[in-house]
Short mmCIF file of C-alpha atoms and ligand atoms in Angstrom, two decimals:
data_model
loop_
_atom_site.label_atom_id
_atom_site.label_comp_id
_atom_site.label_asym_id
_atom_site.label_seq_id
_atom_site.Cartn_x
_atom_site.Cartn_y
_atom_site.Cartn_z
CA MET V 1161 3.28 5.67 -48.63
CA SER V 1162 6.22 4.02 -51.27
CA LEU V 1163 8.53 4.84 -52.26
CA ILE V 1164 9.71 7.60 -54.82
CA LYS V 1165 12.71 6.25 -56.00
CA MET V 1166 15.02 9.60 -56.76
CA ASN V 1167 18.08 10.32 -58.39
CA ILE V 1168 20.36 12.13 -56.28
CA ALA V 1169 23.91 13.44 -56.28
CA VAL V 1170 26.47 13.15 -53.01
CA ILE V 1171 28.84 15.83 -53.91
CA GLY V 1172 32.00 15.04 -51.25
CA THR V 1173 32.97 11.69 -50.17
CA GLY V 1174 34.47 12.19 -46.73
CA TYR V 1175 32.28 10.78 -43.83
CA VAL V 1176 29.46 12.44 -44.73
CA GLY V 1177 29.03 12.15 -47.92
CA LEU V 1178 30.02 8.38 -48.32
CA SER V 1179 27.82 7.52 -45.31
CA THR V 1180 24.62 9.64 -46.49
CA GLY V 1181 24.78 8.48 -50.66
CA VAL V 1182 25.23 4.40 -49.10
CA CYS V 1183 22.21 4.57 -46.77
CA LEU V 1184 20.33 6.65 -49.80
CA ALA V 1185 21.04 4.14 -52.26
CA GLU V 1186 20.23 1.14 -49.30
CA ILE V 1187 16.70 2.77 -49.02
CA GLY V 1188 15.76 2.81 -52.49
CA HIS V 1189 17.21 5.90 -54.40
CA GLN V 1190 19.88 6.18 -57.63
CA VAL V 1191 23.01 7.99 -56.47
CA ASN V 1192 26.08 9.03 -57.47
CA GLY V 1193 28.40 10.45 -55.48
CA ILE V 1194 31.05 12.88 -57.07
CA ASP V 1195 34.50 13.82 -55.30
CA VAL V 1196 37.30 15.51 -57.06
CA ASP V 1197 39.82 12.89 -55.89
CA GLU V 1198 40.60 11.02 -58.40
CA ALA V 1199 42.03 8.35 -56.20
CA LYS V 1200 39.42 8.28 -53.68
CA ILE V 1201 36.85 7.86 -56.70
CA ASN V 1202 38.77 4.77 -57.99
CA GLU V 1203 39.06 2.96 -54.92
CA LEU V 1204 35.02 3.57 -54.53
CA LEU V 1205 34.70 1.97 -57.62
CA GLN V 1206 36.99 -0.73 -56.61
CA GLY V 1207 33.87 -1.57 -53.95
CA SER V 1208 36.82 -0.31 -51.38
CA SER V 1209 35.86 2.45 -48.44
CA PRO V 1210 38.75 4.88 -48.35
CA ILE V 1211 37.47 5.48 -44.97
CA TYR V 1212 37.31 2.98 -41.95
CA GLU V 1213 33.95 2.67 -40.70
CA PRO V 1214 32.03 -0.33 -39.49
CA GLU V 1215 29.11 -1.42 -41.92
CA LEU V 1216 29.82 1.05 -44.48
CA GLU V 1217 32.24 -1.62 -46.99
CA PRO V 1218 29.46 -4.61 -47.45
CA LEU V 1219 26.72 -1.42 -47.73
CA LEU V 1220 28.68 0.02 -50.28
CA GLN V 1221 29.16 -3.10 -52.02
CA LYS V 1222 26.17 -4.33 -51.79
CA ASN V 1223 24.06 -1.33 -53.55
CA MET V 1224 26.50 -0.96 -56.65
CA LYS V 1225 26.41 -4.25 -57.43
CA LYS V 1226 22.53 -3.76 -57.41
CA GLY V 1227 23.41 -0.73 -59.35
CA ASN V 1228 21.74 1.93 -57.23
CA LEU V 1229 25.56 3.59 -56.42
CA PHE V 1230 27.69 4.96 -59.16
CA PHE V 1231 30.37 6.84 -58.24
CA THR V 1232 32.24 9.71 -60.45
CA THR V 1233 34.50 12.70 -61.00
CA SER V 1234 32.30 14.64 -63.67
CA LEU V 1235 30.38 16.85 -62.48
CA GLU V 1236 28.21 16.50 -65.79
CA ILE V 1237 28.11 13.18 -65.50
CA GLY V 1238 27.06 13.12 -61.67
CA LEU V 1239 24.51 16.01 -62.14
CA LYS V 1240 23.07 14.73 -65.47
CA ASP V 1241 19.41 13.28 -63.76
CA ALA V 1242 20.11 14.70 -60.11
CA GLU V 1243 16.50 16.01 -58.72
CA ILE V 1244 18.66 16.83 -55.19
CA ILE V 1245 22.00 17.21 -55.24
CA ILE V 1246 23.90 17.15 -51.37
CA LEU V 1247 26.65 19.23 -50.48
CA ALA V 1248 28.78 17.14 -48.20
CA VAL V 1249 31.89 18.64 -48.95
CA GLY V 1250 34.22 19.56 -45.62
CA THR V 1251 33.78 23.00 -44.62
CA PRO V 1252 37.52 23.05 -42.17
CA GLN V 1253 38.49 25.73 -39.93
CA HIS V 1254 40.54 29.09 -40.31
CA GLU V 1255 43.17 29.51 -37.60
CA ASP V 1256 40.99 32.24 -35.91
CA GLY V 1257 37.89 29.60 -35.43
CA SER V 1258 36.19 30.97 -38.15
CA VAL V 1259 34.64 28.12 -40.88
CA ASP V 1260 36.82 27.63 -44.32
CA LEU V 1261 33.93 27.86 -46.79
CA SER V 1262 36.30 27.43 -49.67
CA TYR V 1263 35.39 23.89 -50.46
CA LEU V 1264 31.35 24.51 -50.05
CA PHE V 1265 31.89 27.70 -52.37
CA GLY V 1266 33.88 25.99 -54.82
CA ALA V 1267 31.27 23.25 -55.62
CA ALA V 1268 28.16 25.40 -55.71
CA LYS V 1269 30.00 27.38 -58.72
CA ASP V 1270 30.71 24.30 -60.27
CA LEU V 1271 27.86 22.57 -60.14
CA ALA V 1272 25.35 25.63 -61.15
CA PRO V 1273 26.18 25.19 -64.87
CA HIS V 1274 25.36 21.39 -64.24
CA LEU V 1275 21.92 22.26 -62.67
CA LYS V 1276 18.15 21.15 -64.63
CA ASN V 1277 15.13 22.91 -63.94
CA LYS V 1278 13.37 22.81 -60.39
CA SER V 1279 15.94 20.18 -58.80
CA ILE V 1280 16.78 20.86 -55.12
CA VAL V 1281 20.31 21.94 -53.55
CA VAL V 1282 21.01 20.63 -50.24
CA ILE V 1283 23.40 21.45 -47.49
CA LYS V 1284 24.58 18.84 -45.71
CA SER V 1285 27.72 20.38 -44.66
CA THR V 1286 27.85 21.78 -41.53
CA VAL V 1287 28.22 26.02 -42.16
CA PRO V 1288 27.40 29.06 -40.31
CA VAL V 1289 24.09 30.76 -40.10
CA GLY V 1290 23.72 32.79 -43.23
CA THR V 1291 25.99 30.12 -45.41
CA ASN V 1292 22.60 28.58 -47.40
CA HIS V 1293 22.04 32.43 -48.87
CA GLN V 1294 24.91 32.93 -49.83
CA VAL V 1295 25.16 29.34 -51.74
CA LYS V 1296 22.05 30.24 -53.59
CA LYS V 1297 23.47 33.85 -54.33
CA LEU V 1298 26.74 32.43 -55.92
CA ILE V 1299 24.42 29.16 -57.84
CA GLU V 1300 22.70 31.98 -59.02
CA ASP V 1301 25.18 33.95 -60.29
CA HIS V 1302 27.31 31.21 -62.33
CA LEU V 1303 23.62 29.86 -63.90
CA PRO V 1304 24.50 29.80 -68.15
CA HIS V 1305 20.93 31.03 -67.65
CA PRO V 1306 18.25 31.55 -65.09
CA ILE V 1307 16.25 28.81 -64.04
CA ALA V 1308 14.69 28.00 -60.95
CA PHE V 1309 15.54 25.63 -58.11
CA ASP V 1310 15.30 25.11 -54.24
CA MET V 1311 18.08 25.24 -51.37
CA ILE V 1312 16.91 23.16 -48.42
CA SER V 1313 19.46 23.03 -45.17
CA ASN V 1314 20.11 19.41 -43.66
CA PRO V 1315 22.65 19.29 -41.04
CA GLU V 1316 24.05 15.77 -40.59
CA PHE V 1317 24.14 14.26 -36.96
CA LEU V 1318 26.11 10.89 -37.64
CA ARG V 1319 28.93 9.86 -35.66
CA GLN V 1320 31.85 8.87 -36.65
CA GLY V 1321 31.82 4.52 -35.81
CA SER V 1322 28.39 4.20 -36.47
CA ALA V 1323 27.78 6.36 -39.18
CA ILE V 1324 25.26 3.90 -40.99
CA SER V 1325 23.24 3.49 -37.75
CA ASP V 1326 22.88 6.73 -36.57
CA THR V 1327 22.42 7.52 -40.82
CA LEU V 1328 19.47 4.77 -41.00
CA HIS V 1329 18.02 5.60 -37.64
CA PRO V 1330 18.53 9.17 -36.68
CA ASP V 1331 16.49 10.74 -33.55
CA ARG V 1332 15.32 13.07 -35.67
CA ILE V 1333 15.87 15.02 -39.46
CA ILE V 1334 16.32 18.35 -39.89
CA ILE V 1335 14.66 20.00 -43.36
CA GLY V 1336 15.12 24.03 -43.21
CA SER V 1337 13.35 25.43 -45.95
CA LEU V 1338 12.53 28.68 -47.94
CA GLU V 1339 9.71 26.71 -49.85
CA SER V 1340 6.97 24.00 -48.61
CA SER V 1341 7.36 22.27 -52.09
CA ALA V 1342 11.12 21.27 -52.03
CA ALA V 1343 11.08 20.81 -48.53
CA SER V 1344 8.36 18.37 -49.39
CA LYS V 1345 10.14 16.42 -51.32
CA VAL V 1346 13.51 15.93 -49.60
CA GLU V 1347 10.86 14.77 -46.94
CA ALA V 1348 9.97 12.11 -49.13
CA MET V 1349 13.28 11.30 -49.81
CA TYR V 1350 13.75 10.10 -46.02
CA GLN V 1351 10.13 8.98 -45.86
CA PRO V 1352 11.70 4.73 -45.63
CA LEU V 1353 13.77 5.28 -42.66
CA HIS V 1354 10.67 6.69 -40.86
CA ALA V 1355 12.11 9.54 -38.74
CA SER V 1356 10.48 12.07 -36.97
CA ILE V 1357 10.86 15.55 -39.46
CA ILE V 1358 11.49 19.14 -37.86
CA HIS V 1359 10.73 21.64 -40.44
CA THR V 1360 12.13 25.02 -39.71
CA SER V 1361 13.72 28.12 -41.55
CA ILE V 1362 16.82 28.21 -43.39
CA GLU V 1363 18.58 29.87 -40.53
CA SER V 1364 17.24 27.57 -37.85
CA ALA V 1365 18.46 24.48 -38.99
CA GLU V 1366 22.36 26.07 -39.76
CA MET V 1367 22.17 27.18 -36.20
CA ILE V 1368 19.96 23.55 -34.61
CA LYS V 1369 23.54 21.69 -35.78
CA TYR V 1370 26.09 24.04 -34.14
CA ALA V 1371 24.02 24.26 -30.57
CA SER V 1372 23.62 20.57 -30.75
CA ASN V 1373 27.52 19.82 -30.95
CA ALA V 1374 27.78 22.54 -28.73
CA PHE V 1375 25.58 21.28 -25.88
CA LEU V 1376 27.24 17.59 -26.52
CA ALA V 1377 30.05 19.08 -26.19
CA THR V 1378 29.49 21.47 -23.01
CA LYS V 1379 28.15 18.29 -21.20
CA ILE V 1380 31.28 15.93 -21.63
CA SER V 1381 33.56 19.24 -20.65
CA PHE V 1382 30.87 19.52 -17.28
CA ILE V 1383 30.82 15.60 -16.74
CA ASN V 1384 35.24 16.37 -16.83
CA GLN V 1385 34.92 19.02 -14.05
CA ILE V 1386 32.85 16.73 -12.21
CA ALA V 1387 35.22 13.75 -12.61
CA ASN V 1388 38.31 16.48 -11.45
CA LEU V 1389 36.13 17.49 -8.72
CA CYS V 1390 35.34 13.92 -7.62
CA GLU V 1391 38.62 13.29 -7.41
CA SER V 1392 39.35 15.88 -4.87
CA VAL V 1393 36.32 14.92 -2.40
CA GLY V 1394 36.32 11.56 -3.06
CA ALA V 1395 33.30 10.65 -5.26
CA ASP V 1396 32.54 8.14 -8.15
CA VAL V 1397 31.98 10.41 -11.73
CA GLU V 1398 30.50 6.91 -13.18
CA ASP V 1399 27.93 6.67 -9.69
CA VAL V 1400 27.42 10.50 -10.00
CA ALA V 1401 26.71 9.80 -14.45
CA MET V 1402 23.93 7.49 -14.03
CA GLY V 1403 22.27 9.25 -10.87
CA MET V 1404 22.56 12.35 -13.39
CA GLY V 1405 21.45 10.48 -15.98
CA MET V 1406 18.67 8.69 -15.02
CA ASP V 1407 16.99 12.18 -14.45
CA LYS V 1408 15.12 12.28 -18.16
CA ARG V 1409 15.57 15.83 -18.28
CA ILE V 1410 19.39 15.63 -18.47
CA GLY V 1411 19.70 12.20 -20.50
CA ALA V 1412 22.59 9.37 -19.32
CA THR V 1413 24.81 9.84 -22.73
CA PHE V 1414 27.62 12.10 -23.30
CA LEU V 1415 28.32 11.94 -19.81
CA GLN V 1416 31.20 9.59 -20.15
CA ALA V 1417 34.13 11.33 -18.43
CA GLY V 1418 37.98 10.42 -19.93
CA ILE V 1419 40.61 12.96 -21.36
CA GLY V 1420 37.94 15.17 -23.02
CA TYR V 1421 36.45 15.01 -26.51
CA GLY V 1422 38.20 15.26 -30.31
CA GLY V 1423 37.23 14.35 -33.71
CA SER V 1424 36.86 16.57 -36.45
CA CYS V 1425 33.46 18.22 -35.43
CA PHE V 1426 33.04 19.11 -31.52
CA PRO V 1427 36.67 20.98 -31.61
CA LYS V 1428 35.87 22.63 -35.09
CA ASP V 1429 32.20 23.85 -34.06
CA THR V 1430 32.24 24.96 -31.15
CA LYS V 1431 35.18 27.37 -32.02
CA ALA V 1432 33.40 28.39 -34.87
CA LEU V 1433 30.04 29.13 -32.78
CA LEU V 1434 32.19 31.04 -31.01
CA HIS V 1435 33.51 32.94 -33.63
CA MET V 1436 29.89 33.79 -35.40
CA ALA V 1437 28.74 34.37 -31.27
CA LYS V 1438 31.50 36.85 -31.30
CA GLN V 1439 30.71 38.67 -35.15
CA ASN V 1440 27.63 39.13 -34.01
CA GLY V 1441 28.43 40.84 -30.97
CA HIS V 1442 27.88 37.98 -27.72
CA HIS V 1443 30.31 36.98 -25.65
CA PHE V 1444 29.52 33.49 -25.34
CA SER V 1445 31.41 33.12 -21.94
CA GLN V 1446 30.34 29.22 -21.53
CA LEU V 1447 30.87 28.08 -24.98
CA ASN V 1448 34.55 29.42 -23.86
CA GLU V 1449 35.25 27.41 -20.40
CA THR V 1450 33.65 24.19 -22.21
CA ILE V 1451 37.06 24.36 -25.06
CA ALA V 1452 39.43 25.62 -21.99
CA ILE V 1453 38.09 22.49 -20.09
CA ASN V 1454 38.77 20.72 -23.02
CA ASP V 1455 41.86 22.37 -23.90
CA THR V 1456 43.25 20.95 -20.49
CA GLN V 1457 41.51 17.71 -19.12
CA PRO V 1458 43.78 15.16 -22.08
CA LEU V 1459 46.75 16.67 -20.23
CA LEU V 1460 45.95 15.51 -16.52
CA LEU V 1461 46.33 12.18 -17.31
CA VAL V 1462 49.86 13.35 -17.29
CA LYS V 1463 49.80 16.13 -14.43
CA LYS V 1464 48.81 12.54 -12.37
CA ALA V 1465 51.56 10.66 -13.83
CA VAL V 1466 54.04 13.46 -13.44
CA ASN V 1467 52.87 13.25 -9.63
CA ARG V 1468 53.07 9.35 -9.29
CA PHE V 1469 56.79 9.47 -10.59
CA THR V 1470 57.78 12.62 -9.44
CA ASP V 1471 60.38 12.69 -12.67
CA LEU V 1472 59.25 10.84 -16.06
CA LYS V 1473 62.65 11.01 -17.69
CA GLY V 1474 64.05 7.69 -19.11
CA LYS V 1475 60.24 5.68 -18.63
CA LYS V 1476 58.86 3.78 -20.51
CA ILE V 1477 55.05 4.62 -21.68
CA ALA V 1478 52.47 2.45 -23.01
CA LEU V 1479 49.81 4.25 -24.83
CA LEU V 1480 47.30 2.33 -25.71
CA GLY V 1481 44.27 3.80 -28.16
CA LEU V 1482 45.68 6.50 -30.22
CA SER V 1483 42.17 8.00 -32.45
CA PHE V 1484 39.79 10.11 -31.01
CA LYS V 1485 36.81 7.11 -30.00
CA PRO V 1486 36.74 3.43 -30.81
CA GLU V 1487 35.57 2.64 -34.20
CA THR V 1488 37.24 5.01 -36.18
CA ASP V 1489 40.95 5.47 -37.46
CA ASP V 1490 40.45 8.97 -37.15
CA MET V 1491 43.44 11.03 -35.42
CA ARG V 1492 41.70 14.64 -35.85
CA GLU V 1493 42.36 16.14 -32.83
CA ALA V 1494 42.73 13.51 -31.12
CA PRO V 1495 43.51 13.92 -27.21
CA SER V 1496 46.25 10.92 -27.82
CA ILE V 1497 48.33 13.43 -29.52
CA LYS V 1498 48.68 15.87 -26.32
CA ILE V 1499 49.61 13.21 -24.63
CA ALA V 1500 51.80 11.67 -26.40
CA GLN V 1501 53.80 14.99 -27.08
CA LYS V 1502 54.05 15.82 -23.46
CA LEU V 1503 55.21 12.66 -22.24
CA LEU V 1504 57.86 13.28 -24.92
CA GLU V 1505 58.60 16.39 -23.66
CA LEU V 1506 59.17 14.85 -20.36
CA GLY V 1507 61.45 13.05 -21.62
CA THR V 1508 59.58 9.72 -21.46
CA VAL V 1509 59.87 6.80 -23.89
CA VAL V 1510 56.37 6.42 -25.48
CA THR V 1511 54.93 3.62 -27.55
CA ALA V 1512 51.80 3.17 -28.89
CA TYR V 1513 49.49 0.48 -30.08
CA ASP V 1514 45.87 1.03 -31.54
CA PRO V 1515 44.22 -1.90 -33.40
CA ILE V 1516 43.27 0.59 -36.53
CA ALA V 1517 44.88 4.33 -36.20
CA ILE V 1518 48.43 3.32 -36.74
CA ASP V 1519 48.76 4.48 -40.20
CA ARG V 1520 46.88 7.99 -39.87
CA ALA V 1521 48.63 8.03 -36.45
CA LYS V 1522 52.27 7.79 -38.19
CA GLN V 1523 51.06 10.92 -40.13
CA VAL V 1524 51.28 13.05 -37.18
CA LEU V 1525 53.35 11.76 -34.67
CA GLY V 1526 55.75 10.51 -37.21
CA ASN V 1527 59.03 8.25 -35.51
CA SER V 1528 58.55 10.31 -32.40
CA ILE V 1529 56.78 7.41 -30.52
CA HIS V 1530 57.56 3.62 -30.99
CA TYR V 1531 54.45 1.49 -32.53
CA ALA V 1532 53.76 -1.60 -31.96
CA ASN V 1533 51.68 -3.93 -33.38
CA SER V 1534 49.84 -5.94 -30.25
CA VAL V 1535 48.85 -4.72 -26.78
CA TRP V 1536 51.42 -7.03 -25.48
CA GLU V 1537 54.18 -5.99 -27.42
CA ALA V 1538 53.18 -2.36 -26.28
CA LEU V 1539 52.92 -3.09 -22.78
CA LYS V 1540 56.83 -5.60 -22.58
CA ASP V 1541 58.35 -3.50 -19.92
CA ALA V 1542 56.45 -0.44 -19.62
CA ASP V 1543 56.11 1.98 -16.59
CA ALA V 1544 52.89 3.07 -16.86
CA LEU V 1545 50.12 2.19 -19.08
CA PHE V 1546 48.32 4.90 -20.61
CA LEU V 1547 44.43 3.91 -21.72
CA LEU V 1548 43.41 6.73 -24.44
CA THR V 1549 41.02 5.32 -26.49
CA GLU V 1550 38.07 2.44 -25.05
CA TRP V 1551 38.29 -0.08 -27.95
CA GLY V 1552 36.43 -3.28 -26.68
CA GLU V 1553 40.01 -5.16 -27.34
CA PHE V 1554 41.00 -3.11 -24.30
CA LYS V 1555 38.09 -3.76 -22.19
CA ARG V 1556 38.89 -7.49 -23.34
CA ILE V 1557 42.39 -7.12 -21.72
CA ASP V 1558 42.95 -10.03 -18.96
CA VAL V 1559 44.99 -7.55 -16.09
CA THR V 1560 46.77 -10.60 -14.89
CA ARG V 1561 48.83 -10.75 -17.78
CA VAL V 1562 49.63 -6.92 -17.35
CA THR V 1563 51.58 -7.34 -14.20
CA GLY V 1564 53.87 -10.19 -15.48
CA LEU V 1565 55.01 -8.44 -18.45
CA MET V 1566 54.88 -4.21 -17.22
CA LYS V 1567 58.02 -3.44 -15.33
CA GLN V 1568 55.38 -1.97 -12.89
CA PRO V 1569 52.09 -2.88 -13.38
CA ILE V 1570 50.92 0.74 -12.88
CA ILE V 1571 47.61 2.42 -15.29
CA PHE V 1572 46.57 5.36 -15.85
CA ASP V 1573 42.77 5.26 -17.64
CA GLY V 1574 41.88 8.15 -19.56
CA ARG V 1575 38.63 6.13 -20.10
CA ASN V 1576 37.82 4.30 -17.09
CA CYS V 1577 37.70 1.57 -19.47
CA PHE V 1578 39.22 -1.26 -17.07
CA ASP V 1579 36.30 -3.44 -14.47
CA THR V 1580 38.01 -2.17 -10.85
CA ASP V 1581 36.72 -4.95 -9.10
CA LYS V 1582 39.13 -6.98 -11.11
CA ILE V 1583 42.44 -4.40 -10.58
CA GLU V 1584 41.09 -4.70 -7.24
CA ALA V 1585 41.76 -8.16 -6.96
CA CYS V 1586 44.49 -7.86 -8.74
CA GLU V 1587 47.04 -7.82 -5.89
CA LYS V 1588 50.04 -5.24 -7.20
CA ILE V 1589 48.23 -3.33 -10.08
CA GLU V 1590 48.12 0.51 -9.26
CA TYR V 1591 45.62 2.21 -10.90
CA TYR V 1592 44.12 5.96 -11.15
CA PRO V 1593 40.76 6.15 -13.28
CA VAL V 1594 39.31 9.53 -14.32
CA GLY V 1595 36.82 11.05 -11.42
CA LYS V 1596 37.79 8.04 -9.38
CA LYS V 1597 39.22 6.84 -6.45
CA ALA V 1598 42.82 5.57 -7.34
CA ILE V 1599 43.99 2.05 -6.57
CA LEU V 1600 47.15 1.49 -4.59
CA LYS V 1601 48.61 -1.03 -3.69
CA GLU V 1602 51.02 0.52 -0.51
CA GLY V 1603 54.49 -1.59 0.07
CA PHE V 1604 54.57 -2.19 -3.69
CA TYR V 1605 56.34 0.04 -5.62
C1 UGA H 3122 29.82 14.68 -33.33
C2 UGA H 3122 28.12 14.25 -32.67
O1 UGA H 3122 28.05 13.33 -31.92
C3 UGA H 3122 27.50 14.11 -34.04
O2 UGA H 3122 25.95 13.88 -33.74
C4 UGA H 3122 27.50 15.07 -35.37
O3 UGA H 3122 26.66 14.29 -36.81
C5 UGA H 3122 29.27 14.74 -35.78
O4 UGA H 3122 29.47 15.07 -34.57
C6 UGA H 3122 29.57 15.56 -36.66
O5 UGA H 3122 29.15 16.99 -36.20
O6 UGA H 3122 29.59 15.88 -37.75
P1 UGA H 3122 31.27 12.51 -33.48
O7 UGA H 3122 32.63 13.12 -33.54
O8 UGA H 3122 31.55 11.59 -34.27
O9 UGA H 3122 29.96 13.13 -33.77
O10 UGA H 3122 31.94 11.63 -32.53
P2 UGA H 3122 30.98 11.82 -30.69
O11 UGA H 3122 30.65 10.27 -30.15
O12 UGA H 3122 30.00 12.71 -31.12
O13 UGA H 3122 32.41 12.10 -29.92
C7 UGA H 3122 32.98 12.97 -30.00
C8 UGA H 3122 34.28 12.94 -28.98
O14 UGA H 3122 33.78 13.22 -27.52
C9 UGA H 3122 35.24 12.16 -28.58
O15 UGA H 3122 36.34 12.42 -28.86
C10 UGA H 3122 34.70 10.97 -27.36
O16 UGA H 3122 35.28 10.11 -27.37
C11 UGA H 3122 34.05 12.34 -26.47
N1 UGA H 3122 33.15 11.35 -25.50
C12 UGA H 3122 31.67 11.45 -26.05
C13 UGA H 3122 33.13 11.88 -24.25
O17 UGA H 3122 34.10 11.98 -23.95
N2 UGA H 3122 32.32 11.19 -23.24
C14 UGA H 3122 31.27 10.69 -23.45
O18 UGA H 3122 30.14 10.84 -22.89
C15 UGA H 3122 30.82 10.72 -25.33
#
């Protein structure tokens, strides 16, 4: 089957909207990206990506050059020929864990006057069950005159840091619909990806997204609990995870123990699902535990340092990595924030280095900590190193250099990033990983 070129509008040019728009243009569609943020649209029109995401900028420039991809702040221009309108605006969270749908509802009201007969509105933003129906009603209420249009729930599973590859090679595509011809059209839009397509009801599609993220978050909290127990009983969590993961029913991914999950998705979506359950009279105790474990996991690394030094006051601590995961500059809910704040509370002097996220980190941590321009600058005269994000650059560090630079080469590795054989071979380094035996060098300190 050859590609049927479609006119697609994507409203919202954040991680999800921008990656989706660029990839749909890449597979041959005509795409208009629309956003209310004028500065962002101007940046995009210059061919520059407002977010750090590997592979995104070259594809953006390539497709703009080809004339497949255009950006505008105007709904009138952006929706002019749109057959499919993808809503990918942010859905942040309220204090009580519920989802703030104001951007989505705002976009729905605003697009209504520009909607063409038989067009399809697709919600890609992560939204609670029932939202697609609410949005449909809202659009209907704001149509200048009645027209026929369809709603599709098409949740997104891309990860930051690998958004382009995840979009172009998805494990599955979920299409939740009321009406089969609209679902077939959305399926045809994705045809060049040759992905497995699952058709469901709208409610099931909305739930699949929350259930997937909550399950992955639970997998992480579970392995973190196993890691904490491994430390007490002398087992090695990496061996345990490998042994578990080879069972196909369990699967090897998302069993990396560490300092907990962060980002703009798992923390928010687990709380939203919990809220949804509560509203429907369900006590989702397991999810409560997933969240509670994740809240305390980052601080266990600090606790190890307190046990090691007794008093951390005045100690110089080097943080390597600030973003919530590698290959992104995103600091939202990054475990590094909690760790830095706790270390400051205990009177330490903190110097941090991250290859990409320093500017964003400054917006969160301000001048409460110092920022270094390199690993080596951060480590100079430090009493301890906290490894918080497993950037490739850190994995390649020559650990023998660490000993000469730091006051005391003591490493608290929150991501099990370093090779324990190399640490073992290095006579002075004291090493505290997660869920594995510490490497102590008796008599040195
Ligand atoms: C997550 C999901 O993985 C995507 O499928 C989903 O589309 C996205 O949320 C979303 O809802 O938009 P993302 O938050 O970008 O993607 O990043 P992940 O790779 O899932 O990592 C989330 C956090 O879990 C990171 O802090 C990471 O360090 C942590 N993590 C991940 C672990 O601690 N251990 C692991 O084994 C895996």
